[in-house]
Tab-separated table of C-alpha atoms in Angstrom:
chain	number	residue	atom	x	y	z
Z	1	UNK	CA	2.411	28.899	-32.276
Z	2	UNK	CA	5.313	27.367	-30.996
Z	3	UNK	CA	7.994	25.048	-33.383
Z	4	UNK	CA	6.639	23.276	-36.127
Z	5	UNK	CA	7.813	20.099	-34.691
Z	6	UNK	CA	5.455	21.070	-31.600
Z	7	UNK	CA	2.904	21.713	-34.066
Z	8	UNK	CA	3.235	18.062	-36.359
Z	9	UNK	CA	3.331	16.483	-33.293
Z	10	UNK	CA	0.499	17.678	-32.142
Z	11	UNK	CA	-1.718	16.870	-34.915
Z	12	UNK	CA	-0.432	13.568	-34.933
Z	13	UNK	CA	-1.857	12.926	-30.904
Z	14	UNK	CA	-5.122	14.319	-31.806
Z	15	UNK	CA	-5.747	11.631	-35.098
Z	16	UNK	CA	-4.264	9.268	-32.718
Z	17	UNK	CA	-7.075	10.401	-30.125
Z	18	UNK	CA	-9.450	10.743	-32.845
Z	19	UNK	CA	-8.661	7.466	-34.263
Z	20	UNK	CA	-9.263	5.589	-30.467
Z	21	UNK	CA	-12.510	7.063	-29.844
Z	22	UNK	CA	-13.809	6.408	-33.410
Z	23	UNK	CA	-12.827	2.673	-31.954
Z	24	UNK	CA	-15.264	3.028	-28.894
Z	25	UNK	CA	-18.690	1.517	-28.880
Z	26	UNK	CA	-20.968	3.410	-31.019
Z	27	UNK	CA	-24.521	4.127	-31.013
Z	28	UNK	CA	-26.967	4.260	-33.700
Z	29	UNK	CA	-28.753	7.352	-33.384
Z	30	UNK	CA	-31.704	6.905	-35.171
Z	31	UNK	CA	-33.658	3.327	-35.073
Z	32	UNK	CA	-33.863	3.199	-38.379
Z	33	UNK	CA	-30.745	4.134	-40.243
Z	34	UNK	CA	-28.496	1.531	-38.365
Z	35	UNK	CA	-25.701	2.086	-40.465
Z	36	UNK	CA	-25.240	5.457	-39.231
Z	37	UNK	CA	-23.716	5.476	-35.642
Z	38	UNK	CA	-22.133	7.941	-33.609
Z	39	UNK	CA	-18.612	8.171	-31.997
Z	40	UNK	CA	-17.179	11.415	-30.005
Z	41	UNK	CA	-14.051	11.243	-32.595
Z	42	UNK	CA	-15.223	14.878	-33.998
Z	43	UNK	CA	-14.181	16.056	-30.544
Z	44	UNK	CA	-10.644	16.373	-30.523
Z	45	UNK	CA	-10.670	17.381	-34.542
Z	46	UNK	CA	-12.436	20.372	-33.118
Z	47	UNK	CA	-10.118	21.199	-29.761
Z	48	UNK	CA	-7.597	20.643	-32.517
Z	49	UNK	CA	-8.700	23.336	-34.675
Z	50	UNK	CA	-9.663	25.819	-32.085
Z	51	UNK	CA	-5.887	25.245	-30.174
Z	52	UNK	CA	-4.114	25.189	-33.476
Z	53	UNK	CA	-6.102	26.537	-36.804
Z	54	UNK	CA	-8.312	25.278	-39.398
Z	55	UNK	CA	-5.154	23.943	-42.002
Z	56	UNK	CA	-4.151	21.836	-38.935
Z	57	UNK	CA	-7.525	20.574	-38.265
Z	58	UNK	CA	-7.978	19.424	-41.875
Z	59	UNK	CA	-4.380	17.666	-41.574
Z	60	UNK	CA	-6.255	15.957	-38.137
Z	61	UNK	CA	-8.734	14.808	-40.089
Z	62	UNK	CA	-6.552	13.328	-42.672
Z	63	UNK	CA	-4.818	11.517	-39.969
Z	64	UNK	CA	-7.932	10.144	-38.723
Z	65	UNK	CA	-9.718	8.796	-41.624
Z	66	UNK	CA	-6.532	7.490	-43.156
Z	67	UNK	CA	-5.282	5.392	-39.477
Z	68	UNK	CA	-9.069	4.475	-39.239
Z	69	UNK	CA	-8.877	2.536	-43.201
Z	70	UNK	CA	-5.222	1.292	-42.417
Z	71	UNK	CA	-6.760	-0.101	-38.608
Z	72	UNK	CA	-9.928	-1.115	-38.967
Z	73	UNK	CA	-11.986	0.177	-41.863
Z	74	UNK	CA	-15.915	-1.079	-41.189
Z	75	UNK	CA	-17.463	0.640	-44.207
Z	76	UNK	CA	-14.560	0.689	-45.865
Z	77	UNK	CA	-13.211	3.688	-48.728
Z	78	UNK	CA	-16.440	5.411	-48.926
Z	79	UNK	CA	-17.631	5.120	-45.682
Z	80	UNK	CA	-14.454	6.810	-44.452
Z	81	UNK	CA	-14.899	9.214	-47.703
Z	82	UNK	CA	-18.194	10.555	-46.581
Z	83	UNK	CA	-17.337	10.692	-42.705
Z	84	UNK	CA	-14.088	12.733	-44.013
Z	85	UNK	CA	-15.979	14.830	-46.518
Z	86	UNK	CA	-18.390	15.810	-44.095
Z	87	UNK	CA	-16.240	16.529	-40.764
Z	88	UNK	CA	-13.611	18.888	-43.025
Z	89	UNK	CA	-16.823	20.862	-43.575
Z	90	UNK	CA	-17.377	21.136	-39.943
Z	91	UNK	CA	-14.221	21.884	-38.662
Z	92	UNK	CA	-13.151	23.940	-41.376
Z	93	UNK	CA	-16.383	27.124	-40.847
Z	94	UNK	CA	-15.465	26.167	-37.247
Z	95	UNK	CA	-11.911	26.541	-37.434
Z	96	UNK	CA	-12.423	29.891	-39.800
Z	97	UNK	CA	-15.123	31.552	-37.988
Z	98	UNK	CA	-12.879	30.910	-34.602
Z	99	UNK	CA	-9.781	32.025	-35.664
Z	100	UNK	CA	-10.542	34.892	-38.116
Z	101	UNK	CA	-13.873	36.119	-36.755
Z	102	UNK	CA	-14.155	35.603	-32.701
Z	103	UNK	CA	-11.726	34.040	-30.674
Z	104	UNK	CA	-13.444	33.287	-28.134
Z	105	UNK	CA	-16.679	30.849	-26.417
Z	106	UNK	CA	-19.109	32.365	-28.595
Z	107	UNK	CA	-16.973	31.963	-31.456
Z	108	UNK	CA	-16.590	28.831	-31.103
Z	109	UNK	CA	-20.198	28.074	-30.467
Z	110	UNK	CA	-21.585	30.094	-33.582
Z	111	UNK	CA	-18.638	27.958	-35.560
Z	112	UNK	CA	-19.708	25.155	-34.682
Z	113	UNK	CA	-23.293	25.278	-35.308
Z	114	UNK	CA	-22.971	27.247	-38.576
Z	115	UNK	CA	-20.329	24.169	-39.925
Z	116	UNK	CA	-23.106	21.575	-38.303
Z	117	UNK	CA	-25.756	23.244	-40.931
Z	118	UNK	CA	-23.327	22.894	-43.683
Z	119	UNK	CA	-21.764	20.151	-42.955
Z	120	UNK	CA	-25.655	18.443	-42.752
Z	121	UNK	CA	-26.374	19.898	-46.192
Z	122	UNK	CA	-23.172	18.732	-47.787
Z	123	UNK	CA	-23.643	15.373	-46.003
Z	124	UNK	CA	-27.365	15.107	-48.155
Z	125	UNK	CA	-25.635	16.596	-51.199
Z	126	UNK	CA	-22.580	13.820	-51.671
Z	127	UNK	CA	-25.333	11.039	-50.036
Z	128	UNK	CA	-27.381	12.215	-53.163
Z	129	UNK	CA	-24.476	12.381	-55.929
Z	130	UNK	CA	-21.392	10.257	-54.436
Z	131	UNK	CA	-22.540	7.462	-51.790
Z	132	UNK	CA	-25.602	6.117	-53.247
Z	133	UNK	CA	-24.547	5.725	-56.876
Z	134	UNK	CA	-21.665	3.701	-55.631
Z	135	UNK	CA	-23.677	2.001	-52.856
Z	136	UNK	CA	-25.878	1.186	-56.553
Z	137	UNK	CA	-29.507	2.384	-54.727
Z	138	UNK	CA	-31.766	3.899	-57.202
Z	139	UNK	CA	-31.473	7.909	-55.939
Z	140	UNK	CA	-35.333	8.981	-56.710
Z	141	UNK	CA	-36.780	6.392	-54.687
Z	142	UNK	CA	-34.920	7.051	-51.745
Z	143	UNK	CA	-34.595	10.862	-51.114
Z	144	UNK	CA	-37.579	10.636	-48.617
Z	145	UNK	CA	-35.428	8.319	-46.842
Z	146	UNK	CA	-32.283	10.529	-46.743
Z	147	UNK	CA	-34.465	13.623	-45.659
Z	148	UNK	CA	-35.622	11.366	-42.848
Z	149	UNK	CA	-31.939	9.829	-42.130
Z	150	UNK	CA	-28.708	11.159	-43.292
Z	151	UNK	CA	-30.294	14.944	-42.300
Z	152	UNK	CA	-31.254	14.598	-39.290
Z	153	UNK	CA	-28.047	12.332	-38.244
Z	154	UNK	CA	-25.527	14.992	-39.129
Z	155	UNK	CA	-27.305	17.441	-37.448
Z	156	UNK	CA	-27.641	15.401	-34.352
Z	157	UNK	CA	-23.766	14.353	-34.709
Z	158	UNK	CA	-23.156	18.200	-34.970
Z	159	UNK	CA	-24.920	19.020	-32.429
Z	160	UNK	CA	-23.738	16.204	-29.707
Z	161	UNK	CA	-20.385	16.697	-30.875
Z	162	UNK	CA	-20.572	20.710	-30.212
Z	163	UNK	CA	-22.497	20.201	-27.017
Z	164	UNK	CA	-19.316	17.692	-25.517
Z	165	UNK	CA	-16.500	20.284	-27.141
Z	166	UNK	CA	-18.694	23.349	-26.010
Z	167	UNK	CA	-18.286	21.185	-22.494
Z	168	UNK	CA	-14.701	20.393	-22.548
Z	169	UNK	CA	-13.566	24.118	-23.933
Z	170	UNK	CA	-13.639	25.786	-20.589
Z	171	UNK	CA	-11.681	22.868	-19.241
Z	172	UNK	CA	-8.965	22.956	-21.587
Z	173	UNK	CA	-8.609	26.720	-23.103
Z	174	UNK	CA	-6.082	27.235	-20.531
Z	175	UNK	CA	-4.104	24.202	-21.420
Z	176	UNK	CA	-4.692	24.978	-24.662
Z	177	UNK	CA	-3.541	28.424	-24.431
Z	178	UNK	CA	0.026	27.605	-22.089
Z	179	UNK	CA	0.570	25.072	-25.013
Z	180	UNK	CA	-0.147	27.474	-28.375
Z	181	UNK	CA	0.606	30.566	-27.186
Z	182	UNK	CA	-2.743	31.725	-28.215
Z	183	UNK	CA	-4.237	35.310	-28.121
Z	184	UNK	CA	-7.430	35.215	-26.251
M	1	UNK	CA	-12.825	-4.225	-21.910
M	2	UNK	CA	-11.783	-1.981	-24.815
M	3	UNK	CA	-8.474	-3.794	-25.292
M	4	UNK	CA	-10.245	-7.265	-25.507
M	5	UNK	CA	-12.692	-6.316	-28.595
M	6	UNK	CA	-10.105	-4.225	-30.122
M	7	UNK	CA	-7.230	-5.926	-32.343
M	8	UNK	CA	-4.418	-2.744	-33.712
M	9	UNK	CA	-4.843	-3.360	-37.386
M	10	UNK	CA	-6.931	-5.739	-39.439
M	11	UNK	CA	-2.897	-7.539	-40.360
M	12	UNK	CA	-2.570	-10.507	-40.635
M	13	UNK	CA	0.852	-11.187	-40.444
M	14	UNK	CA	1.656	-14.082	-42.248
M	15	UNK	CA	4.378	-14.655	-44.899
M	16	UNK	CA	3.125	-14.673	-48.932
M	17	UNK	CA	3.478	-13.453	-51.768
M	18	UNK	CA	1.262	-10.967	-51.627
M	19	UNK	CA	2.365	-9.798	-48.340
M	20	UNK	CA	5.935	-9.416	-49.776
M	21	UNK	CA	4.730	-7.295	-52.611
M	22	UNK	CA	5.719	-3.419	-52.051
M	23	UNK	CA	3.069	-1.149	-50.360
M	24	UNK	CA	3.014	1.440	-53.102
M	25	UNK	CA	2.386	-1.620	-55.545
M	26	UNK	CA	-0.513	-2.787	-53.848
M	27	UNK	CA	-2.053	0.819	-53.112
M	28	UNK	CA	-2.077	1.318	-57.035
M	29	UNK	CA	-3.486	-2.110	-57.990
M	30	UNK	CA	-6.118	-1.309	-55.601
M	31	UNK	CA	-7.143	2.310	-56.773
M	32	UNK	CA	-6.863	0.504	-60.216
M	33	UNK	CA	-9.238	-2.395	-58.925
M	34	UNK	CA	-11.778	0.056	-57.634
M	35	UNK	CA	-11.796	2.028	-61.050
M	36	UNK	CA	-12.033	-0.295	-63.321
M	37	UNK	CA	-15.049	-1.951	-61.233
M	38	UNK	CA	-17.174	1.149	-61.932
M	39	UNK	CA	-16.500	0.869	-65.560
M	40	UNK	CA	-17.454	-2.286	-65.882
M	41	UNK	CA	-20.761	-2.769	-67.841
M	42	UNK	CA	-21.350	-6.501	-68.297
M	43	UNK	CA	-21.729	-9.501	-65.989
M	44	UNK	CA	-18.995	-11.122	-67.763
M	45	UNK	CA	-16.597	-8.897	-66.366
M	46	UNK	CA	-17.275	-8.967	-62.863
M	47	UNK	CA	-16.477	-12.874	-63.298
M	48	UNK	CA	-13.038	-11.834	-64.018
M	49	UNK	CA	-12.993	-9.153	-61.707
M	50	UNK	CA	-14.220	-11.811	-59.012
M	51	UNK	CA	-11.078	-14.339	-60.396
M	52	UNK	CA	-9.230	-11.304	-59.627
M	53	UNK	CA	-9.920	-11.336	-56.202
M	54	UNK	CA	-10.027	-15.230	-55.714
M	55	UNK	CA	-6.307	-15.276	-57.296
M	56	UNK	CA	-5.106	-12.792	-54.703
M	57	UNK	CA	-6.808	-14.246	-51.800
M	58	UNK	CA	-5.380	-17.704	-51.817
M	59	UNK	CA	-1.492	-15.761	-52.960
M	60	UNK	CA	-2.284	-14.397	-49.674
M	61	UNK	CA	-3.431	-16.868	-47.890
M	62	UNK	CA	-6.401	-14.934	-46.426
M	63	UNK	CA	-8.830	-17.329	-44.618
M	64	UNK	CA	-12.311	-17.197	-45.718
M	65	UNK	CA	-13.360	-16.224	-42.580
M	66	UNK	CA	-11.630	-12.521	-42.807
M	67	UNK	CA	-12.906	-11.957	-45.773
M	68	UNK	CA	-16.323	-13.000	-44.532
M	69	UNK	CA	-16.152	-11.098	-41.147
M	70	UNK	CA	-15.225	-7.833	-43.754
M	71	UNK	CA	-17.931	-8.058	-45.118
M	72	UNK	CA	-20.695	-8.087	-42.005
M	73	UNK	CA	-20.487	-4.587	-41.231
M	74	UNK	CA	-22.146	-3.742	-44.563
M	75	UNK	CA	-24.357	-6.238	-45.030
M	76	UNK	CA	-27.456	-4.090	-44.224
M	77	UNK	CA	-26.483	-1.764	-46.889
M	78	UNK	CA	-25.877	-4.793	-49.989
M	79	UNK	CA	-29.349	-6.619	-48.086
M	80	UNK	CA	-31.054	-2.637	-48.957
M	81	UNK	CA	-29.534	-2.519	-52.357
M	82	UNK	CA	-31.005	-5.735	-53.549
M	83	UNK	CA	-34.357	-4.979	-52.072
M	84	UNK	CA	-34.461	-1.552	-53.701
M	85	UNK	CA	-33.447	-2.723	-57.062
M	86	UNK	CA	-35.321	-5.607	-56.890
M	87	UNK	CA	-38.231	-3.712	-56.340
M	88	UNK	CA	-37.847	-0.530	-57.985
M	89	UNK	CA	-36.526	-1.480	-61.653
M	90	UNK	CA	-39.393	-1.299	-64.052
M	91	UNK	CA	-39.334	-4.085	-66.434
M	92	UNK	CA	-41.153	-7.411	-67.144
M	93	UNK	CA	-43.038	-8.695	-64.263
M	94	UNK	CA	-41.501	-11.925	-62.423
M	95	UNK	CA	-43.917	-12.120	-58.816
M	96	UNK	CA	-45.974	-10.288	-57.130
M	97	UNK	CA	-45.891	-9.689	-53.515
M	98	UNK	CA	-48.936	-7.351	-52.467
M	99	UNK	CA	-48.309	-3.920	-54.136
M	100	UNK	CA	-44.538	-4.914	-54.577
M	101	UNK	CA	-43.534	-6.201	-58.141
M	102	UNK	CA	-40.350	-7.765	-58.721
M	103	UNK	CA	-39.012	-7.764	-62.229
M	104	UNK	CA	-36.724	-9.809	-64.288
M	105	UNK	CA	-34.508	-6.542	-64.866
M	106	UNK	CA	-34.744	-5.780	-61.006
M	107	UNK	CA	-33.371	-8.718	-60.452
M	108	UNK	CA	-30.664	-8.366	-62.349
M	109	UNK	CA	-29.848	-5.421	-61.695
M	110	UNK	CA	-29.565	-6.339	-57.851
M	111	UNK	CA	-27.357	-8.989	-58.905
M	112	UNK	CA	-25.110	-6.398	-60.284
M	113	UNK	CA	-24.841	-4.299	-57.821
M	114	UNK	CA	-24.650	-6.762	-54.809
M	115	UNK	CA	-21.569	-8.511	-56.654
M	116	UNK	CA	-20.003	-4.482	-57.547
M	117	UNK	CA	-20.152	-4.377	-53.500
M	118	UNK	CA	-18.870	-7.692	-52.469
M	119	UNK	CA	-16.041	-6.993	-55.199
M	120	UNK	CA	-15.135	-3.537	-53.837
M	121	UNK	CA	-15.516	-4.302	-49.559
M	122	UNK	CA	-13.513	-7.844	-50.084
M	123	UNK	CA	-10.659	-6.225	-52.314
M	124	UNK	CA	-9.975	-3.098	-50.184
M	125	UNK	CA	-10.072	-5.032	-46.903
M	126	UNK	CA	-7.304	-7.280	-48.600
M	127	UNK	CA	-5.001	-4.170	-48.615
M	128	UNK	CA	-5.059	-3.909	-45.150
M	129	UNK	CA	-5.248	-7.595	-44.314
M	130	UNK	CA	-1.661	-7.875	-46.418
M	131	UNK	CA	-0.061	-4.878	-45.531
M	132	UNK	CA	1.436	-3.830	-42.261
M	133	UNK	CA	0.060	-0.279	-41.072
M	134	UNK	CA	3.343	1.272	-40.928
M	135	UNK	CA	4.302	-0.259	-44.379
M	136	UNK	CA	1.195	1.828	-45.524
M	137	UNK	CA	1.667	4.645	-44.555
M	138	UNK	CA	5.360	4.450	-45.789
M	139	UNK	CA	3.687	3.852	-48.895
M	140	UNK	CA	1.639	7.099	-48.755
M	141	UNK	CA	4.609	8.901	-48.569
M	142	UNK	CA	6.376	7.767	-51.455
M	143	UNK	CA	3.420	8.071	-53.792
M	144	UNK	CA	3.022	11.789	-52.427
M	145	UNK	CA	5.995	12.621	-53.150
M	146	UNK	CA	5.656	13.800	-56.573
M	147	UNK	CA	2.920	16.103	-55.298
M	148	UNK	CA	5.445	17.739	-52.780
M	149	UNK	CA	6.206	20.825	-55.667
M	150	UNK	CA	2.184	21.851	-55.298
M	151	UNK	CA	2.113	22.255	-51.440
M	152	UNK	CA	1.410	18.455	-50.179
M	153	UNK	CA	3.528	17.964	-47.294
M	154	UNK	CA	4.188	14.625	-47.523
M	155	UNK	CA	6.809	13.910	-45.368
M	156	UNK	CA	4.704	15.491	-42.430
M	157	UNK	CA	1.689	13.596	-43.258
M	158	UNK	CA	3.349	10.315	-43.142
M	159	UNK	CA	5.179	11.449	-39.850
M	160	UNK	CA	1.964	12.494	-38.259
M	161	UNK	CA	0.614	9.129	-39.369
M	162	UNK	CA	3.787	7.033	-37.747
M	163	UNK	CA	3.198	8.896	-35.097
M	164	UNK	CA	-0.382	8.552	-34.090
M	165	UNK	CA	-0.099	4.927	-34.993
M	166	UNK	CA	2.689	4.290	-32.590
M	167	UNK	CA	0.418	6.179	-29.873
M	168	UNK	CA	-2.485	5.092	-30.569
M	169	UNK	CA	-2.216	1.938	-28.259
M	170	UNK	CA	-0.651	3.904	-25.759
M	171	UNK	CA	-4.081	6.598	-25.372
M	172	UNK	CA	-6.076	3.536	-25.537
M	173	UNK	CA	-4.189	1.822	-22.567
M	174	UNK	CA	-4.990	5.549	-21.110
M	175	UNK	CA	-8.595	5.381	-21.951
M	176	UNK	CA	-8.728	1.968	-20.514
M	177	UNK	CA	-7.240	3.342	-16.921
M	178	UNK	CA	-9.311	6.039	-16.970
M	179	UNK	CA	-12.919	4.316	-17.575
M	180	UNK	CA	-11.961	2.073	-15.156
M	181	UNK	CA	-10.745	4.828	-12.626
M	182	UNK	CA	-13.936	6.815	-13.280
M	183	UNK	CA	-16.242	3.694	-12.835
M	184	UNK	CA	-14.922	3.176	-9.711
M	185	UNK	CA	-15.560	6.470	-8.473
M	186	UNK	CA	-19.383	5.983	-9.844
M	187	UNK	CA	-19.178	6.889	-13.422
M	188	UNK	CA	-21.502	5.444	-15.489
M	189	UNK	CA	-20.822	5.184	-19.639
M	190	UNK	CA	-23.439	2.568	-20.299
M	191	UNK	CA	-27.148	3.795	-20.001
M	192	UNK	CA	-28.885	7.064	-19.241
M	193	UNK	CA	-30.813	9.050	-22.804
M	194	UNK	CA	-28.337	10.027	-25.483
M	195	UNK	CA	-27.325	13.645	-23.946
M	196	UNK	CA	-26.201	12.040	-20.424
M	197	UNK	CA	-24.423	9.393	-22.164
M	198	UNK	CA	-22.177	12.243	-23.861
M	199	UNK	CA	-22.004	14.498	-20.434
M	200	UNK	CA	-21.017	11.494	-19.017
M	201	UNK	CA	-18.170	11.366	-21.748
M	202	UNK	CA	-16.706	14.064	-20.122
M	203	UNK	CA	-14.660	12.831	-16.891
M	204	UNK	CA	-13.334	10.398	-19.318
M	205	UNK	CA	-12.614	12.723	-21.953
M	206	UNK	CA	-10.840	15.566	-20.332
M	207	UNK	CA	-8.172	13.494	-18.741
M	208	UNK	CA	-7.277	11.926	-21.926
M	209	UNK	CA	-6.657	15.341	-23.591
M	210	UNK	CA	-4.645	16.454	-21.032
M	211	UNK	CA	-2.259	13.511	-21.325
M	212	UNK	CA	-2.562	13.641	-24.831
M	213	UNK	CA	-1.160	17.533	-24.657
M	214	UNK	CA	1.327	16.434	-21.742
M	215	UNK	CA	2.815	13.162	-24.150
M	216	UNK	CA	2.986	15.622	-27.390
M	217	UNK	CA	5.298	18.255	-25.521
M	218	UNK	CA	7.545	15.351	-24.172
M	219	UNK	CA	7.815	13.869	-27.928
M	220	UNK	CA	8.180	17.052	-29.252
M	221	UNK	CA	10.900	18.305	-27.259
M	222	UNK	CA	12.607	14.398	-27.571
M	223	UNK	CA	12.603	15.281	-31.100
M	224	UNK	CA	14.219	18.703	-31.475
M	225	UNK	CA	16.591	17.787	-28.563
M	226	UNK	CA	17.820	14.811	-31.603
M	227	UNK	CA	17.666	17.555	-34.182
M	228	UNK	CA	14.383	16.540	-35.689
M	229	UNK	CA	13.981	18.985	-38.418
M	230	UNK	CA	11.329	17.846	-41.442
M	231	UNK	CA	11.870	15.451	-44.550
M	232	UNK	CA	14.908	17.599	-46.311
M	233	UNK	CA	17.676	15.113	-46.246
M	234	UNK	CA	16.376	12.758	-43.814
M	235	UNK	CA	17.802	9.246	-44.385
M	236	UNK	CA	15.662	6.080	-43.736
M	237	UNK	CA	15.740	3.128	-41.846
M	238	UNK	CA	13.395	0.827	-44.526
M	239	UNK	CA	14.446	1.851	-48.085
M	240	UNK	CA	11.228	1.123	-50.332
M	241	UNK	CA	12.447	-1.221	-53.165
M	242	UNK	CA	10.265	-2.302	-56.138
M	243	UNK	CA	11.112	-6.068	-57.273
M	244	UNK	CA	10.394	-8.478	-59.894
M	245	UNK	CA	7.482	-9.906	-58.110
M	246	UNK	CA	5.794	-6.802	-58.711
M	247	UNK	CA	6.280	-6.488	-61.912
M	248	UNK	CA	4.914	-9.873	-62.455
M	249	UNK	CA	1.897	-8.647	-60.267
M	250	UNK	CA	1.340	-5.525	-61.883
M	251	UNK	CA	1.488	-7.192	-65.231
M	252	UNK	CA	-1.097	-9.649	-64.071
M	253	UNK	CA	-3.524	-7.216	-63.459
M	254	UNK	CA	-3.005	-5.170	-66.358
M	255	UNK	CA	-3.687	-8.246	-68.443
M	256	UNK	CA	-6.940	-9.205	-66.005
M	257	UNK	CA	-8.258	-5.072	-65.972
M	258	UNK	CA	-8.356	-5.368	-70.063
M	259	UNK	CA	-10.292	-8.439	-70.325
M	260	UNK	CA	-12.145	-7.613	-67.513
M	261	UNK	CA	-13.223	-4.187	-69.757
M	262	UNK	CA	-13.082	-6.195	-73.121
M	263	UNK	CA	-15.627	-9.124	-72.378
């Protein structure tokens, strides 16, 4: 790692990045949960956390969610609580299994898909407990619907997300490594 | 194209009251607003709660229309709660619509939670419609501060946040000159199935991380070249100064939360 000013400014470019591509046209990904829509803004969280380490990925995070309220919040504070909930999940067994177990493509891959599992089984868990009290829908009724819509999303979002960074890895590792100083 | 659909910031910068009140105030009041919604019990006290809101609206001058364009993006979701409760509530029987019963309770118990919604989207938007971004974020820092002796860095959080705000129409100006540069070599971002769409991400996305690493270096290295080193006895150029108008504010809502929970 090089200084910490390096390092703070760093994070800082990727919520900025984050933040712009969470601004891009999204899609819905499933026809009939429109309120769930995808953006590519988990992709530099995660080249952040592979370059730099999992504490700096959650501080990306942070960044993100927090510029996205100030800038343009669309679901406003839970919205943003659930998307931040559920992308520390991801990038933290990402950033852990990369940096402590393999450091390397395979690492990252394995990461990646093991934090998309969790991070899709958290994402049903708060839906469950945090989101849909607040939202005020009556929980029984609508578990079918969450097994059939907040499940599959986050695994798709996962999934997309880790095919584009899986994509953009071998482009940038090198960068990546000039810049951190890392130990392949 | 992303420029045009894109406004930095929901701010409206106009000059009120409201928008003169300090950021930390407002942050609190807000946090307080949100709490004492969910303790709420009685349709009484949303009707305060709702004067609440009114009061601060026209302090702020907010035009209806914000507050109304707010509220759009989750109008599915308030639309789905209704339905739901309207449906699902057992209770006395109002109509019948095939094997759907509506009931007086569900009814009112839609009520309550569409207006718990439309309280809680309207109010939080406010925040950023009368605060400034940066004025935010100052904020943040303040109110972290105490936290500083457990392990929050809060000085580097609101940094990073200054920071990525004051780049983040730069990388979109980047994002714009790259789309455009790509399309005219062929690229296509609009159609194709849902995995092309995101390989065809790619020629857009790798040049944007690369200037993003390139424009961090240069910053970083502008800053330790000025002898940028953390919060420790950094002075400021805005000093954050409480006044009397939020005093009056803050007593305003202290005296509209209790009635609000008494009634």
């Amino acid at each position: 790692m090089k200084s910490s000013t390096s390092r703070l400014v760093s994070i800082a470019l990727f919520g900025a990045l984050a933040t712009v591509l969470m601004w891009f046209p999204k899609f819905p990904l499933l026809p009939a949960a429109p309120f769930l829509s995808y953006d590519f803004s988990d992709v530099p969280v995660l080249i952040g956390t592979f370059s730099m380490g999992p504490v700096p990925g959650v501080l990306i995070v942070i960044v993100k969610n927090v510029l996205y309220f100030v800038t343009r919040s669309r679901s406003g504070l839970i919205g943003t609580f659930m998307n931040w909930s559920t992308t520390t999940v991801l990038i933290l067994v990402a950033g852990i299994i990369y940096h402590y177990v393999r450091r390397d493509r395979w690492g990252a891959l394995t990461g990646m898909l093991v934090g998309t599992g969790l991070m899709a089984i958290v994402g049903v868990i708060l839906n469950i407990h945090v989101a849909l009290p607040i939202w005020g829908i009556p929980t029984e009724q609508i578990i079918p619907l969450i097994q059939t819509a907040v499940l599959p999303f986050n695994l798709l979002r996962g999934l997309i997300s880790t095919l584009v960074t899986m994509l953009l890895y071998r482009r940038t590792t090198d960068l990546m490594r000039r810049h951190f100083k890392l130990a392949s | 194209m992303l420029r045009g659909s894109i406004t930095i910031g929901q701010y409206l910068p106009i000059e009120s009251s409201i928008h003169r009140l300090d950021p930390r105030t407002k942050i609190i009041a807000v946090l307080a607003y949100v709490i004492v919604l969910f303790l709420i019990s009685a349709y009484t006290g949303y009707l305060v709660m709702a004067g609440l809101t009114a009061i601060i609206a026209v302090l702020g001058k907010i035009p209806l229309r914000m507050l109304a364009r707010g509220l759009r993006p989750i109008l599915f979701i308030i639309v789905l709660t209704v339905m739901l409760n309207a449906v699902m509530t057992p209770g006395e029987l109002l109509y019948r619509i095939g094997p759907l019963s509506i009931t007086e309770e569900g009814l009112l118990q839609a009520g309550f939670m569409a207006s718990r919604l439309l309280l809680l989207i309207m109010t939080t938007s406010m925040l950023t419609l009368t605060t400034a971004p940066i004025d935010l974020t100052d904020g943040i820092e303040y109110l972290l501060g105490p936290f500083k002796r457990i392990g929050v860095p809060a000085h580097e959080l609101a940094m990073m946040m200054t920071i990525a705000l004051r780049f983040i129409p730069t990388l979109l100006d980047e994002a714009e000159r790259i789309m455009k540069a790509q399309m005219a070599r062929g690229a296509d971002f609009e159609t194709g199935s849902f995995i092309q769409r995101a390989k065809n991400m790619i020629p857009l996305l790798v040049p944007l991380f690369i200037s993003a690493f390139r424009r961090a270096d240069d910053l970083a290295l502008a800053m330790e070249a000025r002898c940028y080193r953390g919060g420790e006895g950094r002075s400021r150029f805005k000093v954050l100064h409480m006044e009397k108008l939020d005093a009056a504010a803050a007593l305003t809502l202290a005296l509209g939360f209790s009635a609000a929970l008494m009634v």
